[in-house]
PDB file of C-alpha atoms in Angstrom:
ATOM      1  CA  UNK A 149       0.000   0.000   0.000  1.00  0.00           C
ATOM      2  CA  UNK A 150       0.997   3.581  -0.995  1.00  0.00           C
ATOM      3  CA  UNK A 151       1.165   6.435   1.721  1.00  0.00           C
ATOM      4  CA  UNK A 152      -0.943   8.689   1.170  1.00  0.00           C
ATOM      5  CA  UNK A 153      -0.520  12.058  -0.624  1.00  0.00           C
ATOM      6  CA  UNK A 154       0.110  15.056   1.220  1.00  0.00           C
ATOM      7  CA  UNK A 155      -0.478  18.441  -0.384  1.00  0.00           C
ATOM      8  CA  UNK A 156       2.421  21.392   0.287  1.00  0.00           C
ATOM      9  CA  UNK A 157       0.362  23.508   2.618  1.00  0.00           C
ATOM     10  CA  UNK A 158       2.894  26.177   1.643  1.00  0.00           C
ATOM     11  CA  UNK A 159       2.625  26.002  -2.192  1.00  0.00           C
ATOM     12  CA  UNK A 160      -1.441  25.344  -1.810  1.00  0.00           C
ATOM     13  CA  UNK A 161      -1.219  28.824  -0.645  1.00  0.00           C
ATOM     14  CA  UNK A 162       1.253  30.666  -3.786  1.00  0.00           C
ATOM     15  CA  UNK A 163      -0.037  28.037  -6.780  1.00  0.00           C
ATOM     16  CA  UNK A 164      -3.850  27.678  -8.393  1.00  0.00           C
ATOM     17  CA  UNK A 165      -4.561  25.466 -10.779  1.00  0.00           C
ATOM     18  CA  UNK A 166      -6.803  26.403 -13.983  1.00  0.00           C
ATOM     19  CA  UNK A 167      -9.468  24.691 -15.520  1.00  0.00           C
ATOM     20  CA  UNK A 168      -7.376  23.460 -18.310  1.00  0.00           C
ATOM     21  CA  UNK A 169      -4.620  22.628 -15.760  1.00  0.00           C
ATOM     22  CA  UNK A 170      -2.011  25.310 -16.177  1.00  0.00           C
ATOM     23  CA  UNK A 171      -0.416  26.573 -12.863  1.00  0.00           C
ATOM     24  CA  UNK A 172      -0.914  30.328 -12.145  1.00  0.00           C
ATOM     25  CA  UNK A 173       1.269  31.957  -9.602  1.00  0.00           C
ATOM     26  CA  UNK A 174       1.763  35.873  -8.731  1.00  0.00           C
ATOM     27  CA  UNK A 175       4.548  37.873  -9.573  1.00  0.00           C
ATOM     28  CA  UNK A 176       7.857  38.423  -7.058  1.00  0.00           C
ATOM     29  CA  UNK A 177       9.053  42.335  -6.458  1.00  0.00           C
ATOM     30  CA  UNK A 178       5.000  43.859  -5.701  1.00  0.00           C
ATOM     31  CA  UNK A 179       4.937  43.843  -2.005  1.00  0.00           C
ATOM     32  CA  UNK A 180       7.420  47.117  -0.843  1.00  0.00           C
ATOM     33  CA  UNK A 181       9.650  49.509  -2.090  1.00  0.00           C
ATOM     34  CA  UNK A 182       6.349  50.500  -4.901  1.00  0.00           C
ATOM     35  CA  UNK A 183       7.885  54.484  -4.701  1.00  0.00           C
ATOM     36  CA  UNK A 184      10.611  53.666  -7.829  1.00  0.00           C
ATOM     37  CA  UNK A 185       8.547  51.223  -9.762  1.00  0.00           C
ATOM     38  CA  UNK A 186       6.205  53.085 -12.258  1.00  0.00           C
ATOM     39  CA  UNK A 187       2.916  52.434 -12.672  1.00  0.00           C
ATOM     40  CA  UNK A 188       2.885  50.476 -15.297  1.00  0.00           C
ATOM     41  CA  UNK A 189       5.211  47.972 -13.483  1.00  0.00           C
ATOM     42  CA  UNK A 190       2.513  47.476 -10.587  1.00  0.00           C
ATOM     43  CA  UNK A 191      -0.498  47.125 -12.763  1.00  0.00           C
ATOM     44  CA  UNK A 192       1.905  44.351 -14.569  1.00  0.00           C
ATOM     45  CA  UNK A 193       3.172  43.407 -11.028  1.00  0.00           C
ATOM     46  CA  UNK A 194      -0.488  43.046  -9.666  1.00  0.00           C
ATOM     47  CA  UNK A 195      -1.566  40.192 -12.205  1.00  0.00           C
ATOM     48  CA  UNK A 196      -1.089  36.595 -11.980  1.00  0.00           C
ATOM     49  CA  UNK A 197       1.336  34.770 -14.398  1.00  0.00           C
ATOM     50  CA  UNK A 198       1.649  30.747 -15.686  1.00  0.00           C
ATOM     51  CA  UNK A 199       4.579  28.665 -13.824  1.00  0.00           C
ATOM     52  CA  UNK A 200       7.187  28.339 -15.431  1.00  0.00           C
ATOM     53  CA  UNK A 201       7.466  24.775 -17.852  1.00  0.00           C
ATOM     54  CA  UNK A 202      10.556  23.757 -15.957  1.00  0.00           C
ATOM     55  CA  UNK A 203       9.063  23.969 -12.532  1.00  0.00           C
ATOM     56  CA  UNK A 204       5.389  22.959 -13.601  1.00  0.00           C
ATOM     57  CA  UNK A 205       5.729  18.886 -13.124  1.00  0.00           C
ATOM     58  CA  UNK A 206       7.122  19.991  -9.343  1.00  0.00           C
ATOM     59  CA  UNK A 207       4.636  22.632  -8.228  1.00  0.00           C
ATOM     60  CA  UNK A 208       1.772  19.801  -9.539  1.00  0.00           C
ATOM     61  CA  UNK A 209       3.654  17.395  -7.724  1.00  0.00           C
ATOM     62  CA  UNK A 210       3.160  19.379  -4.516  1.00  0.00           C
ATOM     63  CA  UNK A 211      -0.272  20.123  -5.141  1.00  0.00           C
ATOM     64  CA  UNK A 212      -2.145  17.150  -6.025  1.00  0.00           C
ATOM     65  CA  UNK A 213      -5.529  18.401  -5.524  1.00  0.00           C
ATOM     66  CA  UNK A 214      -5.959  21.533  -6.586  1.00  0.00           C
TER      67      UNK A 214
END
């Protein structure tokens, strides 16, 4: 018998899954220091964007049932 899987409570929390199964995540560099970052850069900062290809089999790894 298999142990059971365990979803990463901490990457449940960063990662969502779509409908068509592509991993979303949000952006790094939005949370301080938003006085020398124009405005465009926050609006871009602000939206969500698709995991990476390389690190897509091990985010879905660590979230199994998303």
């Amino acid at each position: 018998m298999s142990p059971k899987l365990k979803t990463n409570k901490g990457a449940s929390k960063r990662f969502k899954k779509t409908g068509t199964g592509k991993i979303l995540r949000s952006r790094a560099f939005g949370s301080h220091i938003l006085t020398k970052k124009d405005r465009k850069r926050k609006r871009r900062l602000r939206q969500k964007a698709l995991v990476a290809g390389t690190d897509r089999v091990r985010v879905a790894r660590m979230i199994p049932f998303a």
